[in-house]
Each structure stands twice: as C-alpha cells, then as structure tokens.
PDB file of C-alpha atoms in Angstrom:
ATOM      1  CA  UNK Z   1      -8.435-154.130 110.212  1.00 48.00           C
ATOM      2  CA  UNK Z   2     -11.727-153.130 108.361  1.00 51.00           C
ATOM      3  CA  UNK Z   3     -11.447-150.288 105.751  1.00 55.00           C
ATOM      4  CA  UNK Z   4     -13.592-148.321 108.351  1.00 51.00           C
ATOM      5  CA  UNK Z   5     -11.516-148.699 111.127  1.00 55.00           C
ATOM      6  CA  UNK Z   6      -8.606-147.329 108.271  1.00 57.00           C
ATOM      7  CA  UNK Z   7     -11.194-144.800 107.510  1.00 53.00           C
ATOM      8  CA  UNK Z   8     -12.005-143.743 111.564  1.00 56.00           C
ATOM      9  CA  UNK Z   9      -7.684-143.616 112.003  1.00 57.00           C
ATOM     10  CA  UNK Z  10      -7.580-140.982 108.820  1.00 60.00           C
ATOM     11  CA  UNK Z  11     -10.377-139.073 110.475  1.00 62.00           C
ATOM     12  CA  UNK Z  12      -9.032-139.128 114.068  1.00 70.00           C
ATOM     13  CA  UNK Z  13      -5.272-138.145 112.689  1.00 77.00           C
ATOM     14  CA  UNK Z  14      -5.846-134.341 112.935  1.00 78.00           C
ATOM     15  CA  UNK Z  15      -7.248-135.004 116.413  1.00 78.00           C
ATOM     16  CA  UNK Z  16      -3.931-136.965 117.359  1.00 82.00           C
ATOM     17  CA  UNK Z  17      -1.931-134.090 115.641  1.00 85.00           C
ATOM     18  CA  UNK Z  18      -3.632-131.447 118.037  1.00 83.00           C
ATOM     19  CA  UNK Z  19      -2.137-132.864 120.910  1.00 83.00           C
ATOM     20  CA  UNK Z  20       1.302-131.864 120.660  1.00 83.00           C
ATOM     21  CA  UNK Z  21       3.822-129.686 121.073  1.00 86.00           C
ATOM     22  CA  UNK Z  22       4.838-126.539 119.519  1.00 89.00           C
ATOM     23  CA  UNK Z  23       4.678-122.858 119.383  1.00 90.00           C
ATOM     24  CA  UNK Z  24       1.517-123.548 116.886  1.00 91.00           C
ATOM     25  CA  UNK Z  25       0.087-125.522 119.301  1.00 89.00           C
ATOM     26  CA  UNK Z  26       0.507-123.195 122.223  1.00 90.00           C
ATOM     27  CA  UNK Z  27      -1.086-120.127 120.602  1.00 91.00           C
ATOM     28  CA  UNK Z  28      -4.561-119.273 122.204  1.00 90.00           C
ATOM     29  CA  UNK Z  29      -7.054-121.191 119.722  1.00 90.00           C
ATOM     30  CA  UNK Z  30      -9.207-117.776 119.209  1.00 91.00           C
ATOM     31  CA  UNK Z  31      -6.003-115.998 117.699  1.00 93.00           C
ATOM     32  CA  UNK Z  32      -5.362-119.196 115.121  1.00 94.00           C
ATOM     33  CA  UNK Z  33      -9.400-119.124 114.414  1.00 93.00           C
ATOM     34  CA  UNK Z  34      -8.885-115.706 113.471  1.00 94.00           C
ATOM     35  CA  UNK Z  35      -5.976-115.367 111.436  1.00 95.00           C
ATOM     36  CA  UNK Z  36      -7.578-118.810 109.123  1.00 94.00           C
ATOM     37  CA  UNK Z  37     -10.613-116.826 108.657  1.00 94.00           C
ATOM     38  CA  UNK Z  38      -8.609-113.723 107.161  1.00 95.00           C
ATOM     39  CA  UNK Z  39      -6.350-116.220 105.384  1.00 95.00           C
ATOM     40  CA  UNK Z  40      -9.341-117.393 103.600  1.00 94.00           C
ATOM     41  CA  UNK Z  41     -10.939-113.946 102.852  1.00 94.00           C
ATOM     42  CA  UNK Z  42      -7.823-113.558 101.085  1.00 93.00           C
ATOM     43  CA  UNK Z  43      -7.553-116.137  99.112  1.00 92.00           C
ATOM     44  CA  UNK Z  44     -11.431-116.057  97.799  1.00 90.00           C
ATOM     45  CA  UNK Z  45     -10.829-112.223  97.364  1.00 89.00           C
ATOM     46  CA  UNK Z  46      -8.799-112.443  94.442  1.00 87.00           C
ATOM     47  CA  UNK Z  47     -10.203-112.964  90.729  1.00 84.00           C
ATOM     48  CA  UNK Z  48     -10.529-115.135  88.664  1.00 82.00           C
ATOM     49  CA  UNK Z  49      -7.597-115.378  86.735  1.00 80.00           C
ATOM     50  CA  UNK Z  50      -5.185-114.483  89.311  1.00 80.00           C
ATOM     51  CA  UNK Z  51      -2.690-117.366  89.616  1.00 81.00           C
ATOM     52  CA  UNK Z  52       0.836-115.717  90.677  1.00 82.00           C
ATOM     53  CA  UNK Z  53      -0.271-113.350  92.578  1.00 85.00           C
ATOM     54  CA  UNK Z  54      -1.856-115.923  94.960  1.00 87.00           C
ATOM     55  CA  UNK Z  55       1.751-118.074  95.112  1.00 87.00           C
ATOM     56  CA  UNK Z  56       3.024-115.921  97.946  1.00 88.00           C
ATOM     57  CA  UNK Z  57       0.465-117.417 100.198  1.00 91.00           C
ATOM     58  CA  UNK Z  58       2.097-120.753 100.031  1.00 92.00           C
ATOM     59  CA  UNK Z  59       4.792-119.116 102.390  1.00 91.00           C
ATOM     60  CA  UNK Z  60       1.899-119.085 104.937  1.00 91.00           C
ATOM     61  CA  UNK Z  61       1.574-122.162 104.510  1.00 92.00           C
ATOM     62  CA  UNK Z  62       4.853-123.450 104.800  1.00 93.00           C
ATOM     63  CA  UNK Z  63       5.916-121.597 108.207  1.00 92.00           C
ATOM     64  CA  UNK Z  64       2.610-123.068 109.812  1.00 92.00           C
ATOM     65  CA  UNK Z  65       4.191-126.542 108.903  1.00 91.00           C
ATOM     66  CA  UNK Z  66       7.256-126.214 110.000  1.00 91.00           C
ATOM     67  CA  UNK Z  67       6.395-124.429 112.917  1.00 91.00           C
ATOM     68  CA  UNK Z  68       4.156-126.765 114.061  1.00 90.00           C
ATOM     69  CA  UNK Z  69       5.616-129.578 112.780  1.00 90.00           C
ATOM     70  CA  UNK Z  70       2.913-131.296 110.827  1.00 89.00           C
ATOM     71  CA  UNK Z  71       3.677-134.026 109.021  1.00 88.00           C
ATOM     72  CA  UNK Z  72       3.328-133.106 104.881  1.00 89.00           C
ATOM     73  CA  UNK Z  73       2.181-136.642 103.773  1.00 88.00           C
ATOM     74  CA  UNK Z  74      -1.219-136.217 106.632  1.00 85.00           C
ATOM     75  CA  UNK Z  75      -1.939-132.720 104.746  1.00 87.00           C
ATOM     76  CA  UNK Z  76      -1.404-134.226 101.087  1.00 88.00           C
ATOM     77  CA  UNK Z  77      -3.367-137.183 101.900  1.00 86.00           C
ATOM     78  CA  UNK Z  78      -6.643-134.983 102.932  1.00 85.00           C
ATOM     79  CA  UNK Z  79      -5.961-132.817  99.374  1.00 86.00           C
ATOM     80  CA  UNK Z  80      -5.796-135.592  97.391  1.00 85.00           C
ATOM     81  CA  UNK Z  81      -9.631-136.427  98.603  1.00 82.00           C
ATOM     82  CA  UNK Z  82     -10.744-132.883  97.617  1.00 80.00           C
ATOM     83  CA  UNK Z  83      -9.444-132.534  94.611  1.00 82.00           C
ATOM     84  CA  UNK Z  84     -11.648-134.329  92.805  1.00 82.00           C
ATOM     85  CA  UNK Z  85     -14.184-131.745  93.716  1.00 80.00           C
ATOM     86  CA  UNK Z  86     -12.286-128.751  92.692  1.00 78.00           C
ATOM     87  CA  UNK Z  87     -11.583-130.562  89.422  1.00 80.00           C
ATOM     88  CA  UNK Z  88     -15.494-131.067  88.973  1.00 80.00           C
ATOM     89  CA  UNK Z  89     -15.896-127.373  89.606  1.00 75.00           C
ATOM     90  CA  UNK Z  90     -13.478-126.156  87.229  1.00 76.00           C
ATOM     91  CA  UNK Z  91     -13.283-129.259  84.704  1.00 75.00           C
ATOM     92  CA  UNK Z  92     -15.690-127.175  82.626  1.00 75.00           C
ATOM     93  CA  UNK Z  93     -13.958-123.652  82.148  1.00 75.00           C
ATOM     94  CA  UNK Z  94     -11.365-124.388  79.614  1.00 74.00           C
ATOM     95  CA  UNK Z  95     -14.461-125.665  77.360  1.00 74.00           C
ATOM     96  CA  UNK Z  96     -16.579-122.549  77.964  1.00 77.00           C
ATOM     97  CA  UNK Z  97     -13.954-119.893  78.429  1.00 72.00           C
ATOM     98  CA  UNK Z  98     -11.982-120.187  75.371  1.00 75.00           C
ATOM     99  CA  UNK Z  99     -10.797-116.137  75.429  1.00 76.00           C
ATOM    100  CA  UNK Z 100      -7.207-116.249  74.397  1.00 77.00           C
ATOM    101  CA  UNK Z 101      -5.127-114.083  77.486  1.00 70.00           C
ATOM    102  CA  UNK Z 102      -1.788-114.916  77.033  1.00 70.00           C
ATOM    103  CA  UNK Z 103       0.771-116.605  75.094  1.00 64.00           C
ATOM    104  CA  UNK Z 104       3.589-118.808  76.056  1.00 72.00           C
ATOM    105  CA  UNK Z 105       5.922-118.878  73.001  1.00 70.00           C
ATOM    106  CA  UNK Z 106       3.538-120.368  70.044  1.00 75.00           C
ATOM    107  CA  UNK Z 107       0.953-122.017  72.437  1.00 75.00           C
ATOM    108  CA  UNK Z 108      -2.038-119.773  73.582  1.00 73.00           C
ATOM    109  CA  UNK Z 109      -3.277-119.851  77.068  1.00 74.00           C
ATOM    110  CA  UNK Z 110      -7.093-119.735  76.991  1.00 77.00           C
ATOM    111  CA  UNK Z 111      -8.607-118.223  80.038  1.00 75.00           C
ATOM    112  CA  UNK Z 112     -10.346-121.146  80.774  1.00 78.00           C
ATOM    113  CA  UNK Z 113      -7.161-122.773  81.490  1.00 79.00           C
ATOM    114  CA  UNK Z 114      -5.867-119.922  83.666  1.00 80.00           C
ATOM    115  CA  UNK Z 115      -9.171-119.975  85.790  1.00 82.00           C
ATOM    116  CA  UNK Z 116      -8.875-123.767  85.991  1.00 84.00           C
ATOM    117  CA  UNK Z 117      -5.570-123.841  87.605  1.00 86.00           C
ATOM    118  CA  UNK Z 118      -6.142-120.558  89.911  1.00 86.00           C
ATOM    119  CA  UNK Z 119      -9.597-122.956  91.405  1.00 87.00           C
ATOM    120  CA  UNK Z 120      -6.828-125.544  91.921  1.00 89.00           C
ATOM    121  CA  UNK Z 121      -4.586-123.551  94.140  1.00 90.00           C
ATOM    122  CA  UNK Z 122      -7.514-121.666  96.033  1.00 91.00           C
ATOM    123  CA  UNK Z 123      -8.539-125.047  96.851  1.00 90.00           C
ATOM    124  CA  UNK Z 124      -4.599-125.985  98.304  1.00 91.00           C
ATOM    125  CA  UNK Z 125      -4.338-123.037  99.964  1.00 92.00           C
ATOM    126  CA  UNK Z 126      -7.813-123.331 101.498  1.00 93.00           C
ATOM    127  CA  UNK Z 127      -8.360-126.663 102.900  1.00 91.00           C
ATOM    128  CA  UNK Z 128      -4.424-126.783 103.358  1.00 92.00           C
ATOM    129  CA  UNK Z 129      -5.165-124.273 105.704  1.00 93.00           C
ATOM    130  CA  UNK Z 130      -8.617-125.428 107.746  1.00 92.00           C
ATOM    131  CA  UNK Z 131      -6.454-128.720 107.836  1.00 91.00           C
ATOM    132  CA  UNK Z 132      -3.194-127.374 109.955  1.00 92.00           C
ATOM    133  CA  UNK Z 133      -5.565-125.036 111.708  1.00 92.00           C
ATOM    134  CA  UNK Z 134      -7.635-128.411 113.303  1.00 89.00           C
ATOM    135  CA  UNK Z 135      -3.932-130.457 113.367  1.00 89.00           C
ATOM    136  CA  UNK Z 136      -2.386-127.201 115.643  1.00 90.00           C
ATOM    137  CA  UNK Z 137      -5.719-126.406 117.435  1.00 89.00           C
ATOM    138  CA  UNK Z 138      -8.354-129.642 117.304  1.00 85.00           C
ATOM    139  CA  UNK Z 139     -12.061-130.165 116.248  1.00 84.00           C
ATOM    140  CA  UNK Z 140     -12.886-129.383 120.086  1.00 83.00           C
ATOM    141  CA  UNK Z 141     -10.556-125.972 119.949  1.00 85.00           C
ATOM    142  CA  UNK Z 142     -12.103-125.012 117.051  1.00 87.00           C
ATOM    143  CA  UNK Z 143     -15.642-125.269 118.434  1.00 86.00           C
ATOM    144  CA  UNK Z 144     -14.723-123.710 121.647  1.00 85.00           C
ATOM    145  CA  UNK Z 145     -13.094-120.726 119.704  1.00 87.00           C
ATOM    146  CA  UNK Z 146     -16.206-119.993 117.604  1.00 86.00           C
ATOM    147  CA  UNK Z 147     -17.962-119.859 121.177  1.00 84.00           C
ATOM    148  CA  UNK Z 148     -15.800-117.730 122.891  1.00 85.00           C
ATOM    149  CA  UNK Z 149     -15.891-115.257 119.603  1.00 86.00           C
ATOM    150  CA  UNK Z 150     -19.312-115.219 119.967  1.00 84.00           C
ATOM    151  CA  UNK Z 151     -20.520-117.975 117.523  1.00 83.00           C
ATOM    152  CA  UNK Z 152     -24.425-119.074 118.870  1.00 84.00           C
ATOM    153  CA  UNK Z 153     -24.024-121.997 121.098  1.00 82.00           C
ATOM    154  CA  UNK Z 154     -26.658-123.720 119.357  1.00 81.00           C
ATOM    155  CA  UNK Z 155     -24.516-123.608 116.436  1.00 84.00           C
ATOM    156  CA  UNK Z 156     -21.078-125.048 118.580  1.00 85.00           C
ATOM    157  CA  UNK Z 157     -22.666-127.364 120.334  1.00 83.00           C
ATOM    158  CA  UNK Z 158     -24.234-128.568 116.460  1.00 83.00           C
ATOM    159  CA  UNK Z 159     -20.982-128.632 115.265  1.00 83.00           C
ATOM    160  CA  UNK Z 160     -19.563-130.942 118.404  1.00 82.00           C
ATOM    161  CA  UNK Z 161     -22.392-133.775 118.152  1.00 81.00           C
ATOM    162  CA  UNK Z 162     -22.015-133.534 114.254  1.00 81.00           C
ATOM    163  CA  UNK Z 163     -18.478-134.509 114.591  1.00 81.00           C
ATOM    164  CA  UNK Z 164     -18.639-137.322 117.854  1.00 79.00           C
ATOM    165  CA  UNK Z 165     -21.640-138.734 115.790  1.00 81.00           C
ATOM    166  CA  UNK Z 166     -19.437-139.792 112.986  1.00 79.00           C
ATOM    167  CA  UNK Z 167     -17.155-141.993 115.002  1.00 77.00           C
ATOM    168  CA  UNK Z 168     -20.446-143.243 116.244  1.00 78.00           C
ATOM    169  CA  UNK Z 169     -21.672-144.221 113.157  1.00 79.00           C
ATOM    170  CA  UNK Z 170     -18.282-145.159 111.705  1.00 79.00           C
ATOM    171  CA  UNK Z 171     -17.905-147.864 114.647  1.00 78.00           C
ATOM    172  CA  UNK Z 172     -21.238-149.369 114.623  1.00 78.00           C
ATOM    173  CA  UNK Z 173     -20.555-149.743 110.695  1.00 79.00           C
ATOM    174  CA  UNK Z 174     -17.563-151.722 111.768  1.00 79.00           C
ATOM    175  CA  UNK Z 175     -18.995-153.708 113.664  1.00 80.00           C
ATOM    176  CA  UNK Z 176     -21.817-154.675 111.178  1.00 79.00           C
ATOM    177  CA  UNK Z 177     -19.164-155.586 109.146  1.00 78.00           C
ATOM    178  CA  UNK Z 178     -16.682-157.765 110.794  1.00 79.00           C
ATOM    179  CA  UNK Z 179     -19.977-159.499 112.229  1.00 77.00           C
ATOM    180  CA  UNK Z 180     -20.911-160.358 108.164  1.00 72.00           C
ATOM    181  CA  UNK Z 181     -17.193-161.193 107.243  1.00 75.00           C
ATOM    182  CA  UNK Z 182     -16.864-163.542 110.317  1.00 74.00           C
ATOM    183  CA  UNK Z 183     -20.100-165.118 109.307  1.00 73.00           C
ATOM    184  CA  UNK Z 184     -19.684-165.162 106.133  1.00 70.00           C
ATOM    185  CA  UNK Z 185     -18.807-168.789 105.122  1.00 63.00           C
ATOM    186  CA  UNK Z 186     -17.105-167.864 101.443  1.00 67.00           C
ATOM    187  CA  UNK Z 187     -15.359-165.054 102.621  1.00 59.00           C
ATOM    188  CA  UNK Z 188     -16.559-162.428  99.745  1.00 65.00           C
ATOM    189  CA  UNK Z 189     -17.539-158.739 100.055  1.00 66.00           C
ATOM    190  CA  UNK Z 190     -21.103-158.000 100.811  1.00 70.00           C
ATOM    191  CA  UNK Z 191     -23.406-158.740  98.121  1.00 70.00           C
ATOM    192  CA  UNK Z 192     -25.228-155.714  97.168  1.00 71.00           C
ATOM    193  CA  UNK Z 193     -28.462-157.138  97.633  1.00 73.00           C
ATOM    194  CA  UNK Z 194     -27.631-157.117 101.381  1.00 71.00           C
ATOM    195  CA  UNK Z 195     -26.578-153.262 101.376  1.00 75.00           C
ATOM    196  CA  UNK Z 196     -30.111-152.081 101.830  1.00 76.00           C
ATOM    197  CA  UNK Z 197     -31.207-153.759 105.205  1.00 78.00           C
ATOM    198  CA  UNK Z 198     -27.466-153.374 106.554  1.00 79.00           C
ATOM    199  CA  UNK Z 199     -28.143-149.356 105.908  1.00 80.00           C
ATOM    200  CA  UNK Z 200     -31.203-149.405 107.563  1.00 82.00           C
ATOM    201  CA  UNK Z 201     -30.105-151.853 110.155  1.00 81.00           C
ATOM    202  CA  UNK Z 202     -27.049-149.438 110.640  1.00 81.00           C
ATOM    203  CA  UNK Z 203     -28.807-146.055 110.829  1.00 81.00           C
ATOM    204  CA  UNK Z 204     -31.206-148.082 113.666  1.00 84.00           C
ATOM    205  CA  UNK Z 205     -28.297-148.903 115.685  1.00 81.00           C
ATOM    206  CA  UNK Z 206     -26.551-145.858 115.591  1.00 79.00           C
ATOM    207  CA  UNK Z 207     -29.822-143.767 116.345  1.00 82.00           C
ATOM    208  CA  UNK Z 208     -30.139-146.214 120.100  1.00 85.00           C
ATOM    209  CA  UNK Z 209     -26.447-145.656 120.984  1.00 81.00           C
ATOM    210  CA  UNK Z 210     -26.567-141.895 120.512  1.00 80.00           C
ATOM    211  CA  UNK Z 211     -29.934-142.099 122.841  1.00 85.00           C
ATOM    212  CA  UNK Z 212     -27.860-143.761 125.492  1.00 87.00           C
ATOM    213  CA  UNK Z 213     -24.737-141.421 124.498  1.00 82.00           C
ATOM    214  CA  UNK Z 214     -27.437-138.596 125.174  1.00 82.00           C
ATOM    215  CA  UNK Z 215     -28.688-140.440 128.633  1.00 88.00           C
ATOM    216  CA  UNK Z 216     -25.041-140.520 129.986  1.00 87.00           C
ATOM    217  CA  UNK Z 217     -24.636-136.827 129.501  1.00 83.00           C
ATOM    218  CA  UNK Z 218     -27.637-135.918 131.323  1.00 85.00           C
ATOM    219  CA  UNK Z 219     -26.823-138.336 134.054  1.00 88.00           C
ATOM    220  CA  UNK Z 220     -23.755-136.666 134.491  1.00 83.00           C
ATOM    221  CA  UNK Z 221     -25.220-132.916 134.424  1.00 82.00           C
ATOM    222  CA  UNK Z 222     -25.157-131.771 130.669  1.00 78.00           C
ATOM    223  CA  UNK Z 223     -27.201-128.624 130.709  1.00 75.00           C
ATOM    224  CA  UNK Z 224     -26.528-127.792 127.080  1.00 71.00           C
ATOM    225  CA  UNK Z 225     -23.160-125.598 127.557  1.00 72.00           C
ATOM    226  CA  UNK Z 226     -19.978-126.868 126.335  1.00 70.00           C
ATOM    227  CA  UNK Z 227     -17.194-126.232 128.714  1.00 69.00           C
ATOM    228  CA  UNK Z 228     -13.582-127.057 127.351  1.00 66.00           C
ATOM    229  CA  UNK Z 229     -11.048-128.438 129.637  1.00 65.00           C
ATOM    230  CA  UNK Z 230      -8.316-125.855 128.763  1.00 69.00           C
ATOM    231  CA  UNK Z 231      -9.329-121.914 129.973  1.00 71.00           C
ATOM    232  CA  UNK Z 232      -7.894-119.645 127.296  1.00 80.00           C
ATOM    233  CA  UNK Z 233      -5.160-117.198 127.839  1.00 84.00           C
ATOM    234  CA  UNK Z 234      -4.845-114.149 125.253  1.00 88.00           C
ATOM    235  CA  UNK Z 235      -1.157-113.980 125.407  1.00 89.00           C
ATOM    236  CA  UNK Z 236       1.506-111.637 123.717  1.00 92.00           C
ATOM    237  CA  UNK Z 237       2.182-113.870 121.579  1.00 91.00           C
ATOM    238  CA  UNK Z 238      -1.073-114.446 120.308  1.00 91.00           C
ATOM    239  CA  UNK Z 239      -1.209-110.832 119.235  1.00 93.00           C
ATOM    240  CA  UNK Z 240       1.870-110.823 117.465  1.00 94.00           C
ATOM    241  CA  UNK Z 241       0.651-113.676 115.536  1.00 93.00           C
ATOM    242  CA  UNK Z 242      -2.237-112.102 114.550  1.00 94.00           C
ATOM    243  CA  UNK Z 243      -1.074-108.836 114.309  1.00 95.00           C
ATOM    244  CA  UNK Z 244       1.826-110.319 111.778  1.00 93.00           C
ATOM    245  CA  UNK Z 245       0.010-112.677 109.894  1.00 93.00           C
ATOM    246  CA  UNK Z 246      -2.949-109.441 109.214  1.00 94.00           C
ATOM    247  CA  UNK Z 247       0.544-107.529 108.002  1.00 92.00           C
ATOM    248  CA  UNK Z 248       1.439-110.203 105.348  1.00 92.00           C
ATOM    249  CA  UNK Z 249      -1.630-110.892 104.364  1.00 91.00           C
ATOM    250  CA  UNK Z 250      -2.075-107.156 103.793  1.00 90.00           C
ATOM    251  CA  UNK Z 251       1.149-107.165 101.994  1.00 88.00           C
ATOM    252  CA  UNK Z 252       0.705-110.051  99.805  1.00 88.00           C
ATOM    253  CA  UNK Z 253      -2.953-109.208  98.759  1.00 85.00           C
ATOM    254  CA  UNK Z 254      -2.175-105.533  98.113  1.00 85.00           C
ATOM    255  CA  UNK Z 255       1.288-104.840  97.957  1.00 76.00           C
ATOM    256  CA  UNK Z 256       2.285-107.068  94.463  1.00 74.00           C
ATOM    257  CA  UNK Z 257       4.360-109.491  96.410  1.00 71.00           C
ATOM    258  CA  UNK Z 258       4.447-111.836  93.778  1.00 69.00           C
ATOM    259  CA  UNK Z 259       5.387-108.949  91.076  1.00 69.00           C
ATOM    260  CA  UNK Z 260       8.129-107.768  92.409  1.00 71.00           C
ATOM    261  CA  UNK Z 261       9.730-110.847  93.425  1.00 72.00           C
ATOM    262  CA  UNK Z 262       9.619-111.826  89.843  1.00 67.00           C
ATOM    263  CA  UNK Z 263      11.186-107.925  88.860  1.00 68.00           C
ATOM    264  CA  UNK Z 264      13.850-108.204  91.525  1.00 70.00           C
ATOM    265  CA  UNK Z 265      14.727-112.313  90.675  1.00 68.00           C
ATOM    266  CA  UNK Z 266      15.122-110.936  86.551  1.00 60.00           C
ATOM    267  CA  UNK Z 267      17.051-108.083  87.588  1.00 65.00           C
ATOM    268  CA  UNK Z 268      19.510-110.469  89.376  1.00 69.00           C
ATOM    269  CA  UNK Z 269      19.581-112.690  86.448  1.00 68.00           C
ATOM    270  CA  UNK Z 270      20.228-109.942  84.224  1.00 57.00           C
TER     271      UNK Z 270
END
C-alpha cells in the first residue's frame, strides 16, 4: 500500500464512521448542523484571553463521543494535522504581547502566553467538533443539511464535487505511482526532476476522468439537484437535542460555569 492509498483510508474514515449506529447517528442531520454551528459561535465568541472559561465546552465534547461512540484515536489523529496551523497563528503572541496578567507563584504569565494557549483550545474544540459532526452525520449529510436549511444549491452541490473530486485525484495519483515504482528498476522514490511532468501528467488525467464522471451522470438523468437517499424526519428528539444543547451552551457562555465549579470544588476542599 502506497502512502496515498494510506492517505485516501484517513480521508474516507469519517465517511466509514457515519455509517453506524447510535443515538448520534439517528438524530435528523439538520438538528446536528445546527447545534455545531452554535457550538462554534460560542467558542469564537469569547476573548482573547479567556482560557477556563472555555473548559466547560469540553463536556460537549465528550458526551458527543461517547454517545456516538467515536473512536478518540480517529479524532486525535485529524488534530494532530491542524495543529501545526494554530501554532503558526499564535506562535507569535507571546513575542508581541508581553503585558504581564497574572502570576503563578514567582513566574509571570505574559498575555501572550495566555492568548497562545486559549487559540490552542478554540482550535480542539472547533475542528474536534466539525470532525464528530461529519463521523455522526457524513460529508453527504452535511451537504444535504445545508440544502434543506436553505444553503444555495449551487453552493451544496460545490461542496459535493469538491469532496468526490479528491478521491478522484487521490486515486489517479496512486496509480501514477505504483506504475513508476513497478517500473522503476532501482526501486528509489521519485526523483524530483520527474515531479513536474508527473503533476502535469496527473492534473491531465484527473481532468478526463471527471469528464467521463460528468458524462455518466447525465446519462443517468443528473439535472443539477442533489437528492439524498435518506428523507429527513424532524423528530422529538431532534428538538430536545437542540433545544438542550442551545441551554448549555447558554449556560456555559453566560452563566460562569467554569467559575463556580472552581468556587464550589475550593469550598469542598476547604
């Protein structure tokens, strides 16, 4: 196995995840659409150099895996690629933010630091959350969702090509090269003087096989509308989970969650 058949497996997980079973998975994918998009408002709502008070949300988190029994390491293994980017965001604040906010014993916390570290978690509690919503719902839920909630359909229907494209691409890049690796007589990498015409080679091939993609879906009546296999059902369930998450969120954002579970826990101590 080529690294990009490795690489299409990682990508097609969440897809494989989406087809089970669990209370998660049975929720209409409109009410799980919604209640990610006010999970996210949330998140990016708070300032700056907010870092406990955005723990509680981790709780969210944490019922959604258990509940629909995602496996941790899939989750982890997506973060681990997008960290690097929220570390290139925030890299720089501890060098240009150097405003002294709090003290832990004799070492001062600079509120570079603090803003550093509240970037990280926004950025676990965000994609954590996009991630278990396509593992519980699927890339094609998703899309149909956004359509039924009103979302253009040029926009969907973007979104779905965009996505089956990649695999596209993906699998004439593996065969391009397990075609070089079986012909290749030392049995090296490719040189990088070859990279160029295999990218150019590549981006030919995949443009005629989504023509004939294209040419089988108008042979069997595409008109441009994309019509999911599943009808949605608004259910009562999928009001009390919207309805419930909206009532933590509410609570956790404006309520001081975090505060007064740290009060109560010293009180106990004490």
């Amino acid at each position: 196995m080529t690294r990009i058949d490795a690489a299409i497996g990682n990508v097609d997980a969440l897809d494989r995840l989406a087809t089970g079973d669990s209370p998660i998975h049975r929720l209409d994918p409109r009410a799980k659409l919604i209640v990610t998009a006010l999970f996210l408002l949330t998140v990016v709502s708070y300032r700056k150099y907010d870092v406990v008070e955005l723990t509680p949300l981790f709780l969210y988190l944490t019922v959604l895996l258990a509940l629909g029994r995602v496996p941790v390491r899939v989750i982890a293994r997506y973060l681990l690629l997008a960290c690097p980017f929220a570390v290139l965001v925030g890299g720089f604040n501890p060098l240009f933010d150097r405003q002294i906010i709090a003290h832990i014993g004799p070492l001062a916390v600079t509120g570079g630091w603090v803003s550093f570290i509240s970037i990280l978690i926004r950025l676990v509690l965000t994609v954590s959350a996009v991630l278990l919503l396509l593992a519980c719902t699927g890339y094609v839920g998703v899309c149909a969702a956004l359509g039924k909630l009103g979302a253009p359909r040029l926009l969907t229907m973007q979104f779905m090509m965009l996505y089956r494209f990649i695999f596209i691409l993906t699998d004439e890049a593996s065969r391009m090269i397990r075609a070089h690796s079986l012909r290749s007589p030392n049995g090296r990498g490719i040189p990088l003087r070859v990279w160029g015409s295999l990218a150019g080679n590549l981006l030919l091939r995949a443009y005629d096989r989504g023509t004939r993609v294209h040419t089988a879906m108008l042979a069997r009546g595409f008109d441009g509308t994309f019509r999911p296999l599943q009808a949605f059902h608004w259910a009562t369930a999928d009001t009390l989970f919207v309805v419930g998450s909206l009532a933590f969120l509410i609570l956790v954002r404006y309520g001081q969650l975090a505060t007064r579970v740290g009060q109560w826990t010293l009180e106990l101590i004490a």
